[in-house]
Amino acid sequence: MIGTGYVGLVTGTCFAESGNQVTCLDIDEEKVAGLNDGVIPIYEPGLTELVKRNHAAGRLKFTTHPDGAIPDAKCVFIGVGTPQGDDGRANLSALFGCVETIASRIKEDAIVVIKSTVPVGTNRKVAAKLKELTGRDVDVASNPEFLKEGAAVDDFTKPDRVVVGTVRDEVTEVLHELYRPFLRTERPFLSMGWESAEMTKYVANCLLATKISFINEMANLCERVGADVNSVRRGIGHDQRIGFSFLFPGVGYGGSCFPKDVRALMAVAEDTGMTSRILAAVDEVNDAQKTVLFEKVKAQLGEKLSGKTIGVWGLAFKPRTDDIREAPALVLIDSLLKAGATVQVHDPVAEANVKAIYGDKLIYGEHHYDAARDADLLCICTEWNEFRNPDFDYLKHAMAAPVILDGRNLFDPAEMAERGFTYEGIGLSANG
Ligand SMILES: NC(=O)c1ccc[n+]([C@@H]2O[C@H](COP(=O)([O-])OP(=O)(O)OC[C@H]3O[C@@H](n4cnc5c(N)ncnc54)[C@H](O)[C@@H]3O)[C@@H](O)[C@H]2O)c1
């Protein structure tokens, strides 16, 4: 398994857990040394125990040396990052770097499996590159990953589906065998061509991002017309063609996948001479949504925030992860700092990652109440469970003023008014 990030570490560990011999290769020496000492570099529920158990059993190894990982492997998975490049396209330099590393070491009948999210056409290019470097046809398979950070182990071990893109049935069969332990409850194993598998991953993420931007725009409209987006959600969700999932308004999507995947698919379309107007709108609406809380702060406290203290609950882009890549909280924090506010933050697990960027520009609360103490206003950016039932009396007295701007709609506006708070969510209305 090349790359031990959210995808590589979870995938490698879960394959080891089902009895395979797995060696994880990464260029990050500190990360690998830590993993060999039982230090898990990311927060992911259930992962620590699994890594330690399989490492202790000798089924899961970590190395920075390609020679210790590739020559014996029957399958070489690539799970390195494919971040957004300057032009919006996926940057594939790490991936093609891996292809070079693999080519000189891979054994004759091994399969290269691309798990990273890659633009359409990449598997074909990797196969061509391997042929150029090795002089033979190396089997290449696309195996996009659909796990969600915060539930990654669960998603990997109980997938909704496994998708593989191959050009040879024998390759499909090897991957089916590898995934069989996770498919026992009739979960589908879907085999298709390279391009379709690559496209499936992008279309899935882009549709989810579209749902989020759609409901965010509708929530903003609800606010203007005095409707309550939660009531509207209930009103539409019972229609089975619509459903309830992924229709929670908020402060925009973030993370390492949706933003870059939406832009990468736009670039794929552009390369074919087509403009994806829907994806352009999804991206634009999301960027704007990340500024909504700050606009609400200014509406409460005015343009200049010097002398004001703002609390922020939640920094990770979503709960149960420490990932802050493209997190809406950071956009808010940047605006608050620029306007001169003193910013006090708390996140159950992402604080260290934020500290690495902001250092002493922020005040870090050990407890979420600390981030609210003496604050003129509290913003909620991530829906961690522990924020859902605060001691409201305590909170009211701890804050300088009882004002909450809730980017995740955790509370009921009427109840918050009764509790004596000035409270605003996203698209909520006291009219119900
Ligand atoms: N994070 C997710 O929830 C998620 C879900 C599905 C798919 N994906 C996709 O999976 C891929 C990986 O994402 P991630 O979030 O795990 O990335 P990540 O940034 O967390 O981890 C990538 C790892 O690869 C290592 N690496 C980079 N170049 C390397 C090289 N040449 N050799 C060995 N190791 C190398 C890095 O040191 C790092 O540890 C991306 O394409 C992403 O879009 C991510």
Short mmCIF file of C-alpha atoms in Angstrom, two decimals, residues 25-395:
data_model
loop_
_atom_site.label_atom_id
_atom_site.label_comp_id
_atom_site.label_asym_id
_atom_site.label_seq_id
_atom_site.Cartn_x
_atom_site.Cartn_y
_atom_site.Cartn_z
CA LEU A 25 5.04 2.48 2.18
CA ASP A 26 5.24 6.23 2.72
CA ILE A 27 7.83 8.92 2.02
CA ASP A 28 7.05 10.65 5.32
CA GLU A 29 9.74 9.25 7.61
CA GLU A 30 8.27 10.75 10.76
CA LYS A 31 4.88 9.22 10.03
CA VAL A 32 6.34 5.80 9.35
CA ALA A 33 8.53 5.91 12.48
CA GLY A 34 5.47 6.90 14.49
CA LEU A 35 3.36 4.10 13.02
CA ASN A 36 6.07 1.58 13.85
CA ASP A 37 5.89 2.91 17.44
CA GLY A 38 2.09 2.68 17.55
CA VAL A 39 1.48 6.42 16.99
CA ILE A 40 -1.45 6.83 14.60
CA PRO A 41 -1.08 10.08 12.62
CA ILE A 42 -4.79 10.75 12.11
CA TYR A 43 -7.88 10.64 14.26
CA GLU A 44 -10.23 7.99 12.93
CA PRO A 45 -12.58 6.04 15.23
CA GLY A 46 -11.53 2.40 15.70
CA LEU A 47 -8.33 2.70 13.68
CA THR A 48 -5.74 2.80 16.47
CA GLU A 49 -6.74 -0.53 17.91
CA LEU A 50 -6.79 -2.21 14.48
CA VAL A 51 -3.37 -0.85 13.51
CA LYS A 52 -1.80 -1.93 16.77
CA ARG A 53 -3.33 -5.40 16.68
CA ASN A 54 -2.28 -6.17 13.11
CA HIS A 55 1.15 -4.62 13.54
CA ALA A 56 1.72 -6.75 16.63
CA ALA A 57 0.54 -9.84 14.73
CA GLY A 58 3.14 -9.13 12.02
CA ARG A 59 0.51 -8.75 9.27
CA LEU A 60 0.91 -4.97 8.96
CA LYS A 61 4.29 -3.35 8.37
CA PHE A 62 5.36 0.23 7.74
CA THR A 63 8.39 1.26 5.75
CA THR A 64 9.92 4.11 3.77
CA HIS A 65 11.89 1.69 1.58
CA PRO A 66 10.20 0.63 -1.67
CA ASP A 67 12.37 -2.48 -1.78
CA GLY A 68 10.77 -3.61 1.45
CA ALA A 69 7.26 -3.22 0.09
CA ILE A 70 6.96 -3.74 -3.65
CA PRO A 71 9.00 -6.74 -4.92
CA ASP A 72 6.99 -9.36 -2.98
CA ALA A 73 3.56 -7.84 -3.49
CA LYS A 74 0.81 -9.52 -5.47
CA CYS A 75 -1.15 -6.25 -5.49
CA VAL A 76 0.43 -2.82 -5.23
CA PHE A 77 -2.20 -0.27 -4.18
CA ILE A 78 -1.55 3.42 -4.77
CA GLY A 79 -3.33 5.67 -2.24
CA VAL A 80 -1.25 8.84 -2.38
CA GLY A 81 -2.78 12.31 -2.48
CA THR A 82 -4.05 13.81 -5.74
CA PRO A 83 -4.47 17.40 -4.57
CA GLN A 84 -5.78 20.27 -6.60
CA GLY A 85 -3.14 21.84 -8.83
CA ASP A 86 -2.94 25.56 -9.61
CA ASP A 87 -5.26 25.23 -12.61
CA GLY A 88 -7.95 23.26 -10.71
CA ARG A 89 -6.83 19.98 -12.27
CA ALA A 90 -5.77 17.07 -10.06
CA ASN A 91 -2.04 17.10 -9.45
CA LEU A 92 -0.82 13.62 -10.33
CA SER A 93 2.89 14.10 -9.68
CA ALA A 94 2.93 11.92 -6.53
CA LEU A 95 0.95 9.22 -8.35
CA PHE A 96 3.27 9.09 -11.35
CA GLY A 97 6.23 9.24 -8.98
CA CYS A 98 4.88 6.02 -7.49
CA VAL A 99 4.53 4.47 -10.95
CA GLU A 100 8.26 5.00 -11.51
CA THR A 101 9.07 3.53 -8.08
CA ILE A 102 6.88 0.53 -8.83
CA ALA A 103 8.08 -0.13 -12.37
CA SER A 104 11.62 -1.11 -11.47
CA ARG A 105 10.53 -3.39 -8.62
CA ILE A 106 7.20 -5.00 -9.39
CA LYS A 107 7.08 -8.75 -9.91
CA GLU A 108 5.87 -10.24 -13.17
CA ASP A 109 2.29 -11.18 -12.28
CA ALA A 110 1.49 -8.36 -9.83
CA ILE A 111 -1.39 -5.91 -10.21
CA VAL A 112 -1.14 -2.15 -9.74
CA VAL A 113 -4.36 -0.89 -8.17
CA ILE A 114 -5.12 2.82 -8.21
CA LYS A 115 -7.14 3.79 -5.16
CA SER A 116 -6.39 7.51 -5.29
CA THR A 117 -9.11 9.60 -6.91
CA VAL A 118 -7.81 10.25 -10.42
CA PRO A 119 -9.20 11.98 -13.51
CA VAL A 120 -10.69 9.93 -16.29
CA GLY A 121 -7.96 8.47 -18.46
CA THR A 122 -5.36 8.10 -15.70
CA ASN A 123 -5.47 4.30 -15.44
CA ARG A 124 -4.90 4.08 -19.18
CA LYS A 125 -1.96 6.49 -18.89
CA VAL A 126 -0.50 4.54 -15.96
CA ALA A 127 -0.75 1.29 -17.94
CA ALA A 128 1.03 2.96 -20.87
CA LYS A 129 3.73 4.38 -18.60
CA LEU A 130 4.31 0.98 -16.99
CA LYS A 131 4.63 -0.59 -20.43
CA GLU A 132 7.14 2.07 -21.43
CA LEU A 133 9.18 1.54 -18.24
CA THR A 134 9.01 -2.25 -17.98
CA GLY A 135 8.62 -3.28 -21.59
CA ARG A 136 5.62 -5.46 -20.76
CA ASP A 137 1.88 -5.21 -20.08
CA VAL A 138 1.47 -4.71 -16.34
CA ASP A 139 -2.06 -5.26 -15.02
CA VAL A 140 -3.65 -2.04 -13.81
CA ALA A 141 -6.95 -1.73 -11.96
CA SER A 142 -8.99 1.25 -10.85
CA ASN A 143 -10.48 0.80 -7.40
CA PRO A 144 -11.90 4.12 -6.22
CA GLU A 145 -12.47 4.52 -2.52
CA PHE A 146 -15.75 5.78 -1.07
CA LEU A 147 -14.95 5.84 2.66
CA LYS A 148 -15.98 8.84 4.73
CA GLU A 149 -13.53 10.37 7.16
CA GLY A 150 -14.89 9.95 10.67
CA ALA A 151 -16.40 6.56 9.77
CA ALA A 152 -13.60 5.28 7.55
CA VAL A 153 -13.06 1.86 9.15
CA ASP A 154 -16.77 1.14 9.20
CA ASP A 155 -17.21 2.28 5.62
CA PHE A 156 -14.28 0.21 4.43
CA THR A 157 -15.34 -2.96 6.22
CA LYS A 158 -19.05 -2.57 5.36
CA PRO A 159 -18.97 -0.80 2.00
CA ASP A 160 -22.19 0.17 0.21
CA ARG A 161 -20.44 -1.22 -2.87
CA VAL A 162 -16.97 -1.96 -4.19
CA VAL A 163 -16.16 -0.62 -7.64
CA VAL A 164 -13.32 -1.91 -9.78
CA GLY A 165 -12.31 -0.93 -13.28
CA THR A 166 -10.24 -3.46 -15.18
CA VAL A 167 -9.52 -4.71 -18.67
CA ARG A 168 -8.94 -8.38 -17.76
CA ASP A 169 -11.35 -10.72 -15.95
CA GLU A 170 -8.47 -12.42 -14.09
CA VAL A 171 -7.63 -9.08 -12.46
CA THR A 172 -11.26 -8.53 -11.48
CA GLU A 173 -11.24 -11.98 -9.86
CA VAL A 174 -8.15 -11.26 -7.72
CA LEU A 175 -9.73 -8.07 -6.42
CA HIS A 176 -13.05 -9.78 -5.81
CA GLU A 177 -11.28 -12.36 -3.69
CA LEU A 178 -9.49 -9.65 -1.72
CA TYR A 179 -12.75 -7.83 -1.00
CA ARG A 180 -14.88 -10.95 -0.37
CA PRO A 181 -14.56 -10.75 3.47
CA PHE A 182 -16.20 -7.30 3.34
CA LEU A 183 -19.01 -8.31 0.98
CA ARG A 184 -20.55 -11.17 2.91
CA THR A 185 -23.91 -9.47 3.43
CA GLU A 186 -24.66 -9.27 -0.27
CA ARG A 187 -22.86 -5.98 -0.74
CA PRO A 188 -22.30 -5.48 -4.48
CA PHE A 189 -18.95 -5.85 -6.19
CA LEU A 190 -19.26 -3.83 -9.38
CA SER A 191 -16.89 -4.46 -12.21
CA MET A 192 -16.59 -2.05 -15.13
CA GLY A 193 -14.08 -0.41 -17.46
CA TRP A 194 -11.29 1.90 -16.31
CA GLU A 195 -12.97 5.11 -17.44
CA SER A 196 -16.32 4.23 -15.88
CA ALA A 197 -14.72 3.40 -12.53
CA GLU A 198 -12.76 6.66 -12.55
CA MET A 199 -15.89 8.58 -13.50
CA THR A 200 -18.00 6.82 -10.84
CA LYS A 201 -15.89 8.24 -8.03
CA TYR A 202 -16.12 11.82 -9.31
CA VAL A 203 -19.81 11.60 -10.13
CA ALA A 204 -20.57 10.27 -6.63
CA ASN A 205 -18.69 13.07 -4.89
CA CYS A 206 -20.00 15.74 -7.24
CA LEU A 207 -23.60 14.65 -6.74
CA LEU A 208 -23.17 14.79 -2.96
CA ALA A 209 -21.56 18.22 -3.22
CA THR A 210 -24.43 19.31 -5.48
CA LYS A 211 -26.99 18.25 -2.87
CA ILE A 212 -25.17 20.31 -0.24
CA SER A 213 -24.89 23.43 -2.37
CA PHE A 214 -28.50 23.05 -3.45
CA ILE A 215 -29.89 22.87 0.07
CA ASN A 216 -27.58 25.68 1.19
CA GLU A 217 -28.93 27.94 -1.51
CA MET A 218 -32.49 26.94 -0.63
CA ALA A 219 -31.75 27.62 3.07
CA ASN A 220 -30.52 31.11 2.24
CA LEU A 221 -33.71 31.67 0.28
CA CYS A 222 -35.82 30.28 3.15
CA GLU A 223 -34.28 32.91 5.41
CA ARG A 224 -35.25 35.71 3.05
CA VAL A 225 -38.86 34.58 2.68
CA GLY A 226 -39.50 33.62 6.31
CA ALA A 227 -39.62 29.85 5.71
CA ASP A 228 -37.81 27.30 7.88
CA VAL A 229 -35.48 25.00 5.97
CA ASN A 230 -35.94 22.21 8.52
CA SER A 231 -39.68 22.23 7.88
CA VAL A 232 -39.03 22.30 4.15
CA ARG A 233 -36.61 19.36 4.51
CA ARG A 234 -39.30 17.38 6.26
CA GLY A 235 -41.73 18.42 3.59
CA ILE A 236 -39.59 17.18 0.73
CA GLY A 237 -37.73 14.24 2.28
CA HIS A 238 -40.70 11.90 2.55
CA ASP A 239 -40.88 11.89 -1.21
CA GLN A 240 -38.87 8.75 -1.90
CA ARG A 241 -37.38 10.24 -5.03
CA ILE A 242 -35.80 12.91 -2.83
CA GLY A 243 -35.07 11.38 0.59
CA PHE A 244 -33.45 13.00 3.59
CA SER A 245 -29.77 12.29 3.29
CA PHE A 246 -27.20 14.96 2.51
CA LEU A 247 -29.78 17.71 2.63
CA PHE A 248 -28.63 19.43 5.81
CA PRO A 249 -27.79 23.08 5.27
CA GLY A 250 -24.65 24.48 6.82
CA VAL A 251 -21.56 26.58 6.24
CA GLY A 252 -20.45 24.76 3.12
CA TYR A 253 -18.61 21.55 2.42
CA GLY A 254 -14.87 21.25 2.99
CA GLY A 255 -12.34 18.48 3.38
CA SER A 256 -9.80 17.02 1.06
CA CYS A 257 -12.27 15.57 -1.43
CA PHE A 258 -15.43 17.46 -2.41
CA PRO A 259 -13.83 20.84 -3.23
CA LYS A 260 -10.98 19.40 -5.27
CA ASP A 261 -13.06 16.68 -6.92
CA VAL A 262 -15.72 19.15 -8.08
CA ARG A 263 -12.99 21.32 -9.61
CA ALA A 264 -11.14 18.35 -11.09
CA LEU A 265 -14.29 17.10 -12.83
CA MET A 266 -14.94 20.60 -14.15
CA ALA A 267 -11.42 20.47 -15.61
CA VAL A 268 -12.07 17.02 -17.10
CA ALA A 269 -15.17 18.44 -18.79
CA GLU A 270 -13.23 21.47 -19.99
CA ASP A 271 -10.56 19.23 -21.52
CA THR A 272 -13.27 17.67 -23.67
CA GLY A 273 -14.50 21.10 -24.77
CA MET A 274 -17.53 21.02 -22.48
CA THR A 275 -18.40 23.44 -19.67
CA SER A 276 -20.05 21.91 -16.61
CA ARG A 277 -22.37 24.73 -15.63
CA ILE A 278 -23.84 22.74 -12.75
CA LEU A 279 -20.47 22.01 -11.16
CA ALA A 280 -19.36 25.63 -11.61
CA ALA A 281 -22.47 26.72 -9.70
CA VAL A 282 -21.94 24.09 -6.99
CA ASP A 283 -18.40 25.35 -6.42
CA GLU A 284 -19.40 29.02 -6.46
CA VAL A 285 -22.33 28.51 -4.08
CA ASN A 286 -20.05 26.61 -1.71
CA ASP A 287 -17.39 29.33 -1.66
CA ALA A 288 -20.08 31.89 -0.87
CA GLN A 289 -21.61 29.70 1.82
CA LYS A 290 -18.34 29.66 3.72
CA THR A 291 -18.73 33.43 4.24
CA VAL A 292 -22.31 33.31 5.51
CA LEU A 293 -21.44 33.07 9.22
CA PHE A 294 -19.07 36.02 8.99
CA GLU A 295 -21.81 38.11 7.35
CA LYS A 296 -24.06 37.18 10.26
CA VAL A 297 -21.34 38.14 12.76
CA LYS A 298 -21.07 41.58 11.13
CA ALA A 299 -24.84 41.97 11.19
CA GLN A 300 -24.72 41.40 14.97
CA LEU A 301 -21.56 43.28 15.92
CA GLY A 302 -20.76 45.66 13.07
CA GLU A 303 -17.90 45.77 10.57
CA LYS A 304 -15.09 46.44 13.04
CA LEU A 305 -14.49 43.67 15.48
CA SER A 306 -11.49 44.99 17.42
CA GLY A 307 -12.20 44.70 21.11
CA LYS A 308 -14.71 41.91 20.42
CA THR A 309 -14.16 38.32 21.48
CA ILE A 310 -15.65 35.59 19.30
CA GLY A 311 -15.83 31.94 20.28
CA VAL A 312 -15.71 29.21 17.64
CA TRP A 313 -16.89 25.68 18.32
CA GLY A 314 -15.65 23.12 15.81
CA LEU A 315 -12.65 23.45 13.50
CA ALA A 316 -12.56 20.14 11.60
CA PHE A 317 -14.43 20.16 8.30
CA LYS A 318 -16.84 17.66 9.82
CA PRO A 319 -17.22 15.77 13.11
CA ARG A 320 -15.20 12.68 14.10
CA THR A 321 -12.13 13.72 12.13
CA ASP A 322 -9.13 15.96 12.77
CA ASP A 323 -8.96 16.92 9.08
CA ILE A 324 -9.07 20.70 8.59
CA ARG A 325 -8.35 20.77 4.86
CA GLU A 326 -10.68 23.41 3.28
CA ALA A 327 -12.65 23.56 6.55
CA PRO A 328 -15.26 26.34 6.62
CA ALA A 329 -14.14 27.24 10.17
CA LEU A 330 -10.80 28.44 8.81
CA VAL A 331 -12.46 30.82 6.35
CA LEU A 332 -14.45 32.28 9.25
CA ILE A 333 -11.39 32.52 11.50
CA ASP A 334 -9.40 34.34 8.79
CA SER A 335 -12.18 36.90 8.38
CA LEU A 336 -12.59 37.38 12.14
CA LEU A 337 -8.86 37.91 12.65
CA LYS A 338 -8.71 40.32 9.73
CA ALA A 339 -11.56 42.35 11.24
CA GLY A 340 -9.57 42.60 14.49
CA ALA A 341 -11.49 40.17 16.69
CA THR A 342 -9.98 38.08 19.46
CA VAL A 343 -10.82 34.50 18.51
CA GLN A 344 -11.18 31.65 21.01
CA VAL A 345 -11.57 28.19 19.54
CA HIS A 346 -12.25 24.64 20.56
CA ASP A 347 -12.37 21.35 18.69
CA PRO A 348 -12.31 17.92 20.35
CA VAL A 349 -9.54 16.57 18.08
CA ALA A 350 -8.50 19.07 15.39
CA GLU A 351 -6.92 21.71 17.60
CA ALA A 352 -3.32 20.55 17.05
CA ASN A 353 -3.70 20.84 13.28
CA VAL A 354 -5.13 24.36 13.62
CA LYS A 355 -2.39 25.36 16.02
CA ALA A 356 0.18 24.31 13.44
CA ILE A 357 -1.23 26.98 11.10
CA TYR A 358 -2.35 29.79 13.41
CA GLY A 359 0.01 29.40 16.38
CA ASP A 360 -0.67 32.03 19.01
CA LYS A 361 -3.00 34.08 16.82
CA LEU A 362 -5.86 32.16 18.44
CA ILE A 363 -6.80 31.28 22.00
CA TYR A 364 -7.34 27.55 22.39
CA GLY A 365 -9.96 26.41 24.88
CA GLU A 366 -9.40 23.08 26.53
CA HIS A 367 -13.14 22.66 26.88
CA HIS A 368 -15.80 24.02 24.57
CA TYR A 369 -17.09 26.24 27.37
CA ASP A 370 -13.61 27.83 27.57
CA ALA A 371 -13.93 28.97 23.96
CA ALA A 372 -17.26 30.65 24.83
CA ARG A 373 -16.08 32.30 28.06
CA ASP A 374 -16.50 36.10 28.01
CA ALA A 375 -17.25 35.92 24.28
CA ASP A 376 -19.47 38.55 22.69
CA LEU A 377 -20.70 35.91 20.31
CA LEU A 378 -20.29 32.19 19.68
CA CYS A 379 -20.12 30.58 16.22
CA ILE A 380 -20.65 26.86 15.67
CA CYS A 381 -18.87 25.44 12.64
CA THR A 382 -18.79 21.65 13.17
CA GLU A 383 -21.60 19.49 14.51
CA TRP A 384 -19.65 17.49 17.09
CA ASN A 385 -22.07 15.52 19.27
CA GLU A 386 -20.76 17.10 22.46
CA PHE A 387 -21.96 20.51 21.26
CA ARG A 388 -25.54 19.32 20.91
CA ASN A 389 -26.62 19.47 24.55
CA PRO A 390 -24.70 22.22 26.32
CA ASP A 391 -25.68 23.52 29.75
CA PHE A 392 -27.41 26.59 28.36
CA ASP A 393 -27.65 28.41 31.72
CA TYR A 394 -23.95 27.93 32.29
CA LEU A 395 -23.17 29.01 28.75
#
